[in-house]
Short mmCIF file of C-alpha atoms in Angstrom, two decimals:
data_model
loop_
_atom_site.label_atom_id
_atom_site.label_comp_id
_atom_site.label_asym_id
_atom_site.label_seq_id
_atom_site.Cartn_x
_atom_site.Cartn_y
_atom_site.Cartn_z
CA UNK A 548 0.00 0.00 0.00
CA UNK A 549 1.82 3.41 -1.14
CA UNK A 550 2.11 5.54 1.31
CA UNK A 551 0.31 4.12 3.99
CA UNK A 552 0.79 5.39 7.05
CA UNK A 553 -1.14 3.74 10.20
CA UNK A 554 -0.95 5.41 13.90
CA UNK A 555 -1.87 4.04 17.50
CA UNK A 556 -2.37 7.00 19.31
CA UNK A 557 -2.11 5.66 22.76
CA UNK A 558 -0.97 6.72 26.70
CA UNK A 559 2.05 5.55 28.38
CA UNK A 560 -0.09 4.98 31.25
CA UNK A 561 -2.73 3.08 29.79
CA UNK A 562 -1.75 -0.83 30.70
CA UNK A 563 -4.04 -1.90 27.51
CA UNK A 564 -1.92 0.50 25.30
CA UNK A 565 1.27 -1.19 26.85
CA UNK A 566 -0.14 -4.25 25.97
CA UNK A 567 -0.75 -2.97 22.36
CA UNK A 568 2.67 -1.26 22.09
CA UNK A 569 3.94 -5.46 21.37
CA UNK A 570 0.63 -6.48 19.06
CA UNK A 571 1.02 -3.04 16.85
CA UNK A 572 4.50 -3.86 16.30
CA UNK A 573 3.99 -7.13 15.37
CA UNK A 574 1.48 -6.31 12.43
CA UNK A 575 4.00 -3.64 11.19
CA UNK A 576 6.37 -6.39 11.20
CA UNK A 577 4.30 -8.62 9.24
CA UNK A 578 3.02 -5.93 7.43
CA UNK A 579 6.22 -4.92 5.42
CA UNK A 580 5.25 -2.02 4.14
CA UNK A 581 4.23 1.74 4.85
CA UNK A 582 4.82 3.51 8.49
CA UNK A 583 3.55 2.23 11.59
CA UNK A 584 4.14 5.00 14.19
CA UNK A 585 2.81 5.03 17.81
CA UNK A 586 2.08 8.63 19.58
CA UNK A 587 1.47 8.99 23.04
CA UNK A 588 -1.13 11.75 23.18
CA UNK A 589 0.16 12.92 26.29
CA UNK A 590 3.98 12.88 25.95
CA UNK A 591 3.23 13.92 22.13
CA UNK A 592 0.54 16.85 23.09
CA UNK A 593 1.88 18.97 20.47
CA UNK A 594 1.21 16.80 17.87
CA UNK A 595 -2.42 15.48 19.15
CA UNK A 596 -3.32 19.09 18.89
CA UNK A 597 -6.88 19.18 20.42
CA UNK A 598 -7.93 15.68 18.97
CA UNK A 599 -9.23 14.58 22.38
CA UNK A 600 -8.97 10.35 22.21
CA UNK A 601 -11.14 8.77 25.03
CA UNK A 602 -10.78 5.22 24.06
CA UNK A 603 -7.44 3.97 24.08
CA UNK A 604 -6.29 2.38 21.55
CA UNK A 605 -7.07 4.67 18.58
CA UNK A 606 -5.91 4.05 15.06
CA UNK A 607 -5.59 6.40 12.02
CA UNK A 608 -5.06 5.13 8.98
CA UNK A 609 -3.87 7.05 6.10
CA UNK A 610 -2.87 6.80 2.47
CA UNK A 611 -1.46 9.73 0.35
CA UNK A 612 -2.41 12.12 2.77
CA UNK A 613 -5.92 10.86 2.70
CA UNK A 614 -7.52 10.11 6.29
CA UNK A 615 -9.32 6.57 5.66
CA UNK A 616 -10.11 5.36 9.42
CA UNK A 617 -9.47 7.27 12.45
CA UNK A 618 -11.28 5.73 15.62
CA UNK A 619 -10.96 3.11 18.55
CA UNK A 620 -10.61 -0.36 17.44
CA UNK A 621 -10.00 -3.34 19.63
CA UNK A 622 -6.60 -4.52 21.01
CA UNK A 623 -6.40 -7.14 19.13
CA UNK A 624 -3.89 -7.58 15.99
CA UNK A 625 -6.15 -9.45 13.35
CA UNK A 626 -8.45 -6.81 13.97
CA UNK A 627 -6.17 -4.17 12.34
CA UNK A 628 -4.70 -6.48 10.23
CA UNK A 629 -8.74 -7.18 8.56
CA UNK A 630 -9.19 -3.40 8.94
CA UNK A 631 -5.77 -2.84 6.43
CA UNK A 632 -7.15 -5.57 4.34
CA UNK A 633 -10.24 -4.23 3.85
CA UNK A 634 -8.62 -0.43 2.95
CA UNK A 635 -6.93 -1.57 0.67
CA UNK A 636 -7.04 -0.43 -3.04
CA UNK A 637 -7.03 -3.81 -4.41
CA UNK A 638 -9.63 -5.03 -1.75
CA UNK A 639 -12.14 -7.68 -2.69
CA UNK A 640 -14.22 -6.67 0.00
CA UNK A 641 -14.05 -3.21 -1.44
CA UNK A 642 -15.56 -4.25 -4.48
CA UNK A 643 -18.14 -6.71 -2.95
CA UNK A 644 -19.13 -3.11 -0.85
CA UNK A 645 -19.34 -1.07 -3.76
CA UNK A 646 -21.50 -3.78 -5.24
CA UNK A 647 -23.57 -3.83 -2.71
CA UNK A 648 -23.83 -0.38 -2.27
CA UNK A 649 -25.09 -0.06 -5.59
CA UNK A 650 -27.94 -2.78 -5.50
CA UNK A 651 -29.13 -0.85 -2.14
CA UNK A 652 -29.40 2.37 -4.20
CA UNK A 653 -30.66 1.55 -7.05
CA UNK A 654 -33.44 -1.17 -5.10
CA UNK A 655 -34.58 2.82 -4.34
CA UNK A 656 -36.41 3.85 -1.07
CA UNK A 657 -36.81 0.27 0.79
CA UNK A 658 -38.24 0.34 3.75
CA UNK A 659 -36.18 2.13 6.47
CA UNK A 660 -35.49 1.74 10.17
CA UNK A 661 -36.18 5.26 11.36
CA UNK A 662 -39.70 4.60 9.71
CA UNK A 663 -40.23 0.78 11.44
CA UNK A 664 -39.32 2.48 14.35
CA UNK A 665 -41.80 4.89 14.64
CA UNK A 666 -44.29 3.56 12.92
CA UNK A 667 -44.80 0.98 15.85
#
């Protein structure tokens, strides 16, 4: 992926974050390619800016200076790892969305939840 560029913003205090610190390396390892970088929004304030992260960890993902995911996500490394799959350019499952994407659209108005929901 060119130019991908995945953080885990993250607290040195946090024990799930320290935790994390070992899994996030691992998938950059495995990963190969692009920057992994961990920022401790604390220690790194100046960087955070105001971007106040509750949930610990949060990723942002990035490609060419595009912002594709930035939220929590669980600890757990084949989490990310099916997140950066499913980012990716090439994605099946990007395709298979786009697909079905289009089939919702053009099905036209459906029936929709809000409506269920008050309708009852």
């Amino acid at each position: 992926m060119q130019d991908l560029l995945v953080v885990s913003l993250c607290a040195q205090w946090c024990g799930v974050c320290r935790d994390w610190r070992t899994a996030f390396a691992e998938v950059a390892r495995r990963h190969g390619e692009g920057q992994f970088r961990w920022l401790d929004v604390e220690d790194e304030s100046e960087v955070a800016g105001d971007l106040d992260v509750e949930t610990f960890p949060t990723v942002l993902i990035a490609r060419g200076g595009k912002v594709l995911f930035l939220g929590p996500i669980l600890p757990q490394p084949a989490l990310l790892e099916r997140l950066l799959g499913s980012l990716a350019p090439e994605s099946a499952e990007i395709a298979d969305t786009q697909a079905l994407l289009a089939r919702i659209i053009e099905s036209g108005p459906g029936q929709r939840i809000a409506q269920n929901l008050s309708a009852e």
